[in-house]
XYZ file of C-alpha atoms in Angstrom:
490
model
C 62.934 107.357 103.187
C 62.735 107.206 106.892
C 63.605 103.653 106.884
C 66.760 104.124 104.385
C 67.988 106.580 106.798
C 67.936 104.182 109.749
C 69.235 101.547 107.939
C 72.114 103.503 106.818
C 72.825 104.953 110.764
C 72.895 101.625 111.855
C 75.506 100.240 109.482
C 77.395 103.476 110.059
C 77.011 102.338 113.953
C 77.902 98.733 113.266
C 81.006 100.110 110.901
C 82.748 102.106 114.209
C 81.915 99.096 116.660
C 83.425 96.626 114.178
C 86.625 99.030 113.701
C 87.351 99.515 117.290
C 86.690 95.914 117.691
C 89.436 95.111 115.069
C 91.982 97.586 116.128
C 91.826 96.164 119.772
C 91.745 92.614 118.543
C 94.929 93.314 116.159
C 96.422 95.522 118.698
C 96.278 92.530 121.210
C 97.272 90.055 119.019
C 100.174 91.706 117.889
C 101.313 92.629 121.497
C 100.841 89.153 122.253
C 101.997 87.638 119.143
C 105.414 89.572 119.896
C 105.990 88.201 123.042
C 105.020 84.881 121.922
C 107.609 85.282 118.687
C 109.875 86.197 121.593
C 109.546 83.271 123.616
C 109.075 80.616 121.515
C 111.356 81.445 118.641
C 111.056 80.668 114.959
C 111.312 76.774 115.095
C 108.225 76.286 117.596
C 106.737 79.354 115.966
C 106.891 77.702 112.444
C 105.565 74.086 114.187
C 102.581 76.267 115.020
C 101.970 77.873 111.586
C 101.780 74.194 109.838
C 98.728 73.801 112.375
C 97.638 76.777 111.869
C 98.025 76.283 108.288
C 95.588 72.964 108.385
C 92.932 74.274 110.528
C 92.500 77.348 108.815
C 92.225 75.570 105.273
C 89.104 73.351 106.868
C 87.756 76.346 108.668
C 87.528 78.230 105.214
C 84.410 75.818 103.985
C 83.571 73.720 107.297
C 80.124 75.347 107.551
C 79.258 74.460 103.932
C 78.748 78.111 103.116
C 75.289 78.000 104.561
C 75.696 80.628 107.394
C 75.664 83.488 104.847
C 71.698 82.683 104.023
C 70.997 83.868 107.679
C 72.662 87.369 106.590
C 70.960 87.243 103.822
C 67.661 85.688 103.829
C 64.551 87.451 102.818
C 62.166 86.222 105.595
C 62.878 85.937 109.107
C 66.363 84.777 109.967
C 64.856 82.905 112.896
C 62.676 80.634 110.588
C 66.204 79.305 108.832
C 68.629 79.620 111.891
C 67.677 75.853 113.110
C 68.459 74.227 110.129
C 71.774 76.146 109.472
C 73.128 75.369 113.035
C 72.319 71.807 112.238
C 74.275 71.595 109.136
C 77.010 73.448 109.700
C 77.723 71.410 112.591
C 77.119 67.933 111.131
C 79.695 69.134 108.325
C 82.314 70.480 110.907
C 81.982 67.302 112.816
C 82.739 65.498 109.763
C 85.698 67.676 109.190
C 86.874 67.398 112.559
C 87.511 63.412 111.992
C 88.871 64.271 108.486
C 91.275 66.100 109.714
C 92.050 64.157 113.109
C 92.939 60.874 110.862
C 94.958 62.685 108.210
C 96.962 64.850 110.444
C 99.975 62.825 110.190
C 100.314 63.106 106.481
C 99.253 66.851 106.177
C 102.129 67.803 108.891
C 104.860 65.790 107.042
C 103.701 67.460 103.688
C 103.716 70.796 105.061
C 107.717 70.217 106.618
C 106.907 69.573 110.347
C 105.733 66.032 111.436
C 105.986 66.971 114.809
C 102.777 69.029 114.227
C 100.736 66.212 114.004
C 99.165 66.388 117.402
C 98.697 69.576 117.392
C 96.457 69.658 114.462
C 95.071 67.041 115.833
C 94.233 69.156 119.170
C 92.819 72.479 117.422
C 90.730 70.588 114.861
C 88.611 70.482 118.091
C 87.728 74.504 117.423
C 86.361 73.196 113.737
C 83.302 71.652 115.644
C 83.091 74.779 118.043
C 83.337 76.936 115.044
C 80.794 75.136 113.141
C 78.356 75.544 115.590
C 78.068 78.857 116.381
C 78.296 79.643 112.597
C 74.758 80.655 112.806
C 74.222 82.762 116.065
C 77.363 84.951 114.228
C 75.837 85.618 111.155
C 72.484 86.855 113.085
C 74.478 89.231 114.880
C 76.076 90.616 111.711
C 72.467 90.732 110.014
C 71.008 92.595 113.043
C 73.758 94.921 112.774
C 74.817 93.802 116.945
C 78.165 94.677 116.053
C 78.681 96.231 120.077
C 77.684 92.912 121.121
C 80.220 91.235 118.926
C 83.130 93.801 120.032
C 82.106 92.128 123.615
C 82.538 88.285 122.781
C 85.513 89.077 120.617
C 87.713 90.839 123.336
C 86.546 88.320 125.882
C 87.583 85.211 122.923
C 90.805 86.980 121.755
C 91.892 88.293 125.545
C 91.207 84.934 126.688
C 93.214 82.783 124.169
C 96.389 85.275 123.839
C 96.580 85.334 128.156
C 96.544 81.565 128.259
C 98.695 80.980 125.314
C 100.983 83.349 126.731
C 100.904 81.945 130.200
C 101.579 78.314 129.029
C 104.621 79.541 126.726
C 106.166 80.669 129.852
C 105.584 77.709 131.776
C 107.529 75.903 128.783
C 104.996 74.414 126.607
C 106.090 75.614 123.017
C 103.832 75.244 119.949
C 101.080 73.256 122.348
C 100.579 76.946 123.739
C 99.199 78.464 121.143
C 96.763 75.529 120.171
C 95.801 74.814 123.721
C 94.789 78.998 123.772
C 93.243 78.785 120.566
C 90.509 75.296 121.660
C 90.062 77.021 124.644
C 89.038 80.628 123.214
C 86.951 79.331 121.096
C 84.886 77.320 123.471
C 84.093 80.059 125.379
C 83.222 82.162 121.854
C 80.539 79.249 121.359
C 79.150 79.645 125.353
C 79.089 83.784 124.448
C 77.292 83.251 121.372
C 74.599 80.895 122.580
C 74.206 83.305 125.549
C 73.669 86.446 123.072
C 71.359 84.538 120.153
C 69.456 82.312 122.527
C 67.588 79.913 122.619
C 69.536 77.731 120.338
C 68.156 75.246 118.333
C 69.576 72.297 116.178
C 66.432 71.097 114.124
C 66.015 70.113 110.226
C 63.392 71.551 108.472
C 63.904 69.129 105.106
C 62.418 72.031 102.981
C 65.020 74.169 103.812
C 67.764 71.520 103.883
C 68.363 71.506 99.588
C 67.763 75.320 99.485
C 70.865 76.203 101.991
C 72.739 73.416 100.209
C 72.225 74.982 96.676
C 73.119 78.666 98.230
C 75.690 77.669 100.250
C 77.722 75.128 98.673
C 78.933 77.429 95.940
C 80.160 79.679 98.326
C 82.090 77.031 99.753
C 83.577 76.020 97.227
C 84.708 79.405 96.191
C 86.030 79.927 99.956
C 88.285 76.914 98.983
C 89.863 78.901 96.370
C 89.959 82.296 98.467
C 91.793 80.059 101.002
C 93.918 78.780 98.622
C 94.923 82.029 97.127
C 95.720 83.497 100.315
C 97.794 80.332 101.933
C 99.600 78.956 98.992
C 102.774 80.249 99.286
C 102.307 79.490 103.118
C 101.810 75.640 102.022
C 105.019 75.741 99.438
C 107.341 77.267 101.551
C 106.599 74.850 104.423
C 106.757 71.980 102.164
C 109.991 73.464 100.184
C 111.749 75.016 102.731
C 110.443 73.395 106.254
C 108.595 74.296 109.431
C 111.657 77.055 110.617
C 111.398 79.034 107.110
C 107.284 78.771 107.633
C 108.245 80.543 110.916
C 109.552 83.340 109.497
C 107.346 83.431 106.557
C 103.926 83.443 108.725
C 105.758 85.826 111.018
C 105.961 88.441 108.001
C 102.818 87.377 106.673
C 101.057 88.537 110.063
C 102.680 91.170 110.275
C 102.327 92.767 106.534
C 98.382 91.572 106.940
C 97.906 94.478 109.988
C 96.932 97.206 107.284
C 94.358 94.831 105.632
C 92.347 93.734 108.778
C 92.904 97.442 110.250
C 91.426 99.281 107.546
C 90.072 96.684 105.085
C 88.020 94.416 107.606
C 85.832 96.906 109.576
C 85.213 98.702 106.351
C 83.891 95.446 104.640
C 81.421 94.692 107.283
C 79.312 97.842 106.142
C 80.574 98.315 102.585
C 78.173 95.985 101.207
C 74.900 97.418 102.483
C 75.817 101.046 101.524
C 76.556 99.526 97.941
C 73.457 97.915 98.258
C 71.361 100.941 98.523
C 72.967 102.420 95.463
C 73.585 99.763 93.415
C 70.376 101.418 90.935
C 72.102 104.322 90.769
C 75.534 103.650 88.814
C 76.772 107.082 88.999
C 76.076 107.735 93.170
C 77.803 103.762 93.823
C 81.100 105.218 91.816
C 81.096 108.427 93.604
C 80.847 106.050 96.808
C 83.467 103.719 95.782
C 85.858 106.443 95.065
C 85.377 108.189 98.320
C 85.906 104.839 100.423
C 88.741 104.429 98.254
C 90.222 107.470 98.682
C 89.529 107.621 102.465
C 91.204 104.144 102.949
C 94.307 105.290 100.408
C 94.878 108.296 102.899
C 95.704 105.967 105.455
C 96.939 102.810 104.381
C 99.329 104.150 101.399
C 101.600 105.698 103.830
C 101.221 102.442 106.438
C 102.216 100.131 103.893
C 104.876 102.099 101.805
C 106.935 103.463 104.540
C 106.511 100.237 106.594
C 108.272 98.436 103.209
C 111.175 101.074 103.658
C 111.697 100.407 107.348
C 111.125 96.824 107.429
C 114.540 95.876 108.504
C 114.334 98.028 111.762
C 111.031 97.466 112.463
C 110.809 93.680 112.164
C 114.300 93.452 114.630
C 112.911 96.005 116.886
C 109.613 94.655 117.462
C 110.438 90.901 117.428
C 114.010 90.870 117.964
C 117.383 89.796 115.801
C 116.531 86.588 115.560
C 113.879 87.197 113.774
C 115.725 89.344 110.913
C 115.312 87.091 108.138
C 111.992 87.733 108.135
C 112.469 91.626 106.969
C 112.779 91.136 103.590
C 109.461 89.094 103.206
C 107.716 91.571 105.242
C 109.035 94.700 103.367
C 107.219 93.004 99.824
C 103.975 91.353 101.650
C 103.196 94.785 102.876
C 103.275 95.852 99.293
C 100.722 93.020 98.743
C 98.664 94.138 101.196
C 97.825 97.612 99.988
C 96.605 96.105 96.555
C 94.606 93.684 98.502
C 92.447 96.343 100.368
C 91.775 97.668 96.861
C 90.693 93.800 95.828
C 88.740 93.114 98.495
C 86.589 96.905 98.318
C 86.128 95.958 94.817
C 85.241 92.377 95.491
C 82.173 93.466 97.588
C 81.227 95.890 95.375
C 81.033 93.322 92.173
C 79.192 90.872 94.423
C 76.518 93.849 95.324
C 76.056 94.075 91.285
C 76.220 90.260 90.769
C 79.251 89.559 88.679
C 79.810 86.478 91.259
C 81.032 84.460 88.526
C 83.460 86.612 87.070
C 84.707 86.629 90.514
C 85.291 83.367 90.848
C 87.073 83.279 87.601
C 89.181 86.238 88.773
C 90.546 84.317 92.207
C 90.617 80.897 89.951
C 92.967 82.579 87.790
C 94.488 83.787 90.655
C 94.944 80.663 91.794
C 96.274 79.044 88.875
C 98.833 81.879 87.858
C 100.538 81.793 91.623
C 100.575 78.175 92.254
C 103.418 77.336 89.904
C 105.019 80.742 90.129
C 105.832 80.360 93.806
C 106.782 76.714 93.545
C 109.617 77.723 91.130
C 110.505 80.643 93.049
C 110.799 78.921 96.646
C 113.165 76.592 94.793
C 115.170 78.957 93.197
C 115.065 82.426 95.563
C 113.889 81.089 99.040
C 111.060 82.601 100.868
C 112.450 86.051 99.365
C 111.432 84.813 95.872
C 108.352 83.712 97.496
C 106.903 87.046 98.485
C 108.464 88.742 95.464
C 106.226 86.454 92.970
C 103.088 86.677 95.179
C 103.542 90.940 94.163
C 104.435 90.219 90.899
C 101.118 88.262 90.008
C 98.899 90.604 92.286
C 100.449 93.552 90.242
C 100.549 92.627 86.683
C 97.874 89.863 86.765
C 94.785 90.193 89.099
C 94.772 94.192 89.249
C 93.642 94.295 85.732
C 91.256 91.552 85.860
C 89.534 93.759 88.722
C 90.092 97.156 86.628
C 88.233 95.459 83.732
C 85.309 93.715 85.623
C 84.790 97.039 87.385
C 84.767 98.865 83.687
C 82.474 96.296 82.437
C 80.071 96.888 85.502
C 79.361 100.278 83.996
C 81.731 102.248 86.696
C 84.729 104.347 85.014
C 87.802 103.629 86.172
C 89.731 107.181 86.034
C 88.156 108.437 89.220
C 89.764 105.666 90.678
C 93.256 106.199 90.083
C 92.326 109.812 90.450
C 91.286 109.128 94.397
C 94.665 107.301 95.103
C 97.005 109.531 92.999
C 97.899 112.123 95.755
C 97.770 109.859 98.408
C 100.243 107.159 96.508
C 102.918 110.157 95.510
C 102.991 110.575 99.490
C 103.093 107.715 100.472
C 106.035 107.378 97.704
C 107.785 110.388 98.937
C 107.150 109.479 102.680
C 109.064 105.884 101.925
C 111.776 107.475 100.638
C 112.463 110.121 103.607
C 112.282 107.280 105.502
C 115.116 105.358 103.586
C 117.180 108.532 104.080
C 116.673 108.902 107.581
C 117.453 104.957 108.164
C 120.530 105.611 106.469
C 121.756 107.739 109.228
C 120.105 105.662 112.241
C 121.718 102.557 113.452
C 119.178 101.852 116.467
C 116.162 99.712 115.510
C 114.307 101.775 118.041
C 114.969 105.373 116.417
C 114.511 104.067 113.069
C 111.189 102.730 113.946
C 110.464 105.872 115.798
C 111.505 107.878 112.655
C 109.563 105.923 110.192
C 106.520 106.350 112.657
C 106.737 109.844 112.777
C 107.014 110.275 109.160
C 104.131 108.021 108.288
C 102.006 110.119 110.696
C 102.875 113.192 109.090
C 102.168 111.871 105.618
C 98.546 111.099 107.010
C 98.157 113.910 108.606
C 99.098 116.154 105.571
C 96.966 114.225 103.273
C 94.102 115.087 106.051
C 95.132 118.973 105.812
C 95.651 118.171 101.859
C 91.401 116.817 101.842
C 89.392 118.883 104.923
C 86.029 117.397 103.046
C 86.963 113.734 103.490
C 85.433 113.864 107.396
C 81.828 115.357 105.894
C 81.878 113.197 102.952
C 82.558 110.168 105.162
C 79.559 110.966 107.359
C 77.372 111.501 104.384
C 77.240 107.644 104.024
C 74.843 107.835 107.335
C 72.330 109.682 105.021
C 69.968 109.062 102.564
C 71.462 107.686 98.777
C 70.617 111.081 97.282
C 72.453 113.084 99.765
C 75.291 110.646 99.809
C 75.235 110.861 95.539
C 75.576 114.689 96.450
C 77.903 114.885 99.163
C 80.516 112.521 97.870
C 80.808 114.729 94.230
C 81.740 117.782 96.604
C 85.321 118.765 95.145
C 85.261 116.590 92.027
C 83.787 119.309 90.006
């Protein structure tokens, strides 16, 4: 019992550091991103976006999926770490060479031939990332999010500061590329120091099991990447780099709720679910609790943000970025669904429903890809965003609900958990639209939207004062979690 309590407390502490890390990193990225967007403009920003899509595609599977073995290894992770480092580094070097050779055709395909050199420069960070995939996973396994917080903050601010300085000096899209490469190298140094001694070795008895474990995950990561970025590839290839710049800016801004609320939760939620997986009732209650807590904050942010899209984008980025507002309004609604999808994904992984999850991801890609191609040609980037929202709502949401039900969980409590937050968020969005209709200043409109959003969140917290006690229950042993998670449901 004591070991369970200690593990839960470690997970809760890790969540706190992870949330702080995400909040500070995203805030810094947002602030610097605003300055860079205003400095570079849509054309240069679009050129960098093309290079970034190519880089993220490779980073989705560069370590061949083996780093997760460090987190899940049943024995001492040090026994596998050296082999993981070697496999990850070799795979990353091969992909680095491939990306360098194909940079020209890839840039042309995505609608920005001038981005080839930037792609080649940024591909260096693929090797850096692969080299420390193992050490990064080791920090996660050991719940050393405090150390990870320090590393990520240094990396974030180093890259942001350098990119901003170079942009102000007139280096254009290259400033973002150099910032990325230098900050990734700094991360390598810090990860190695945090987990030293760093080893590259090959235990032949581990190579086959690691690849058998990792390659399916790498394949799944490719599908996940394709689902997340297929619309950007289509926009770049169909509508050009400048339009891609608008779309990526809207996508990045709309992803803020997911990054702020979902990612920190995902750093510890699997550990919580794992402790409760033998008690399906307790698992259902805990999932409902987490869903309700996230909905209280995320739904008002997403719906009010969609209502205030024009004022927010114009005030934050400037009038030259106004075409991104309609895209942002749609993608931020998609973000609210993604938060539920990601939390459900983690729960279903714990319940070993990975094959079904892979089928859902494949279905998502199979439906989304042709739909966004048609939408881009007929309706432009706004049509692409509309298509993404429609597919997520009509096709993917029902799939996740079916999977959760087949896993033995009742769906009705999930709907009950989000009903009140959703109604309050809709009311707040309607109030925002009414107020903005009487305000002509983007600054005043953004301030009004922020006040309404905070009022909605405050009202929801006041309606559910038991939430704080229930969240603190996640630090306790499983039977306590089960009991407290059910408070207020009877």
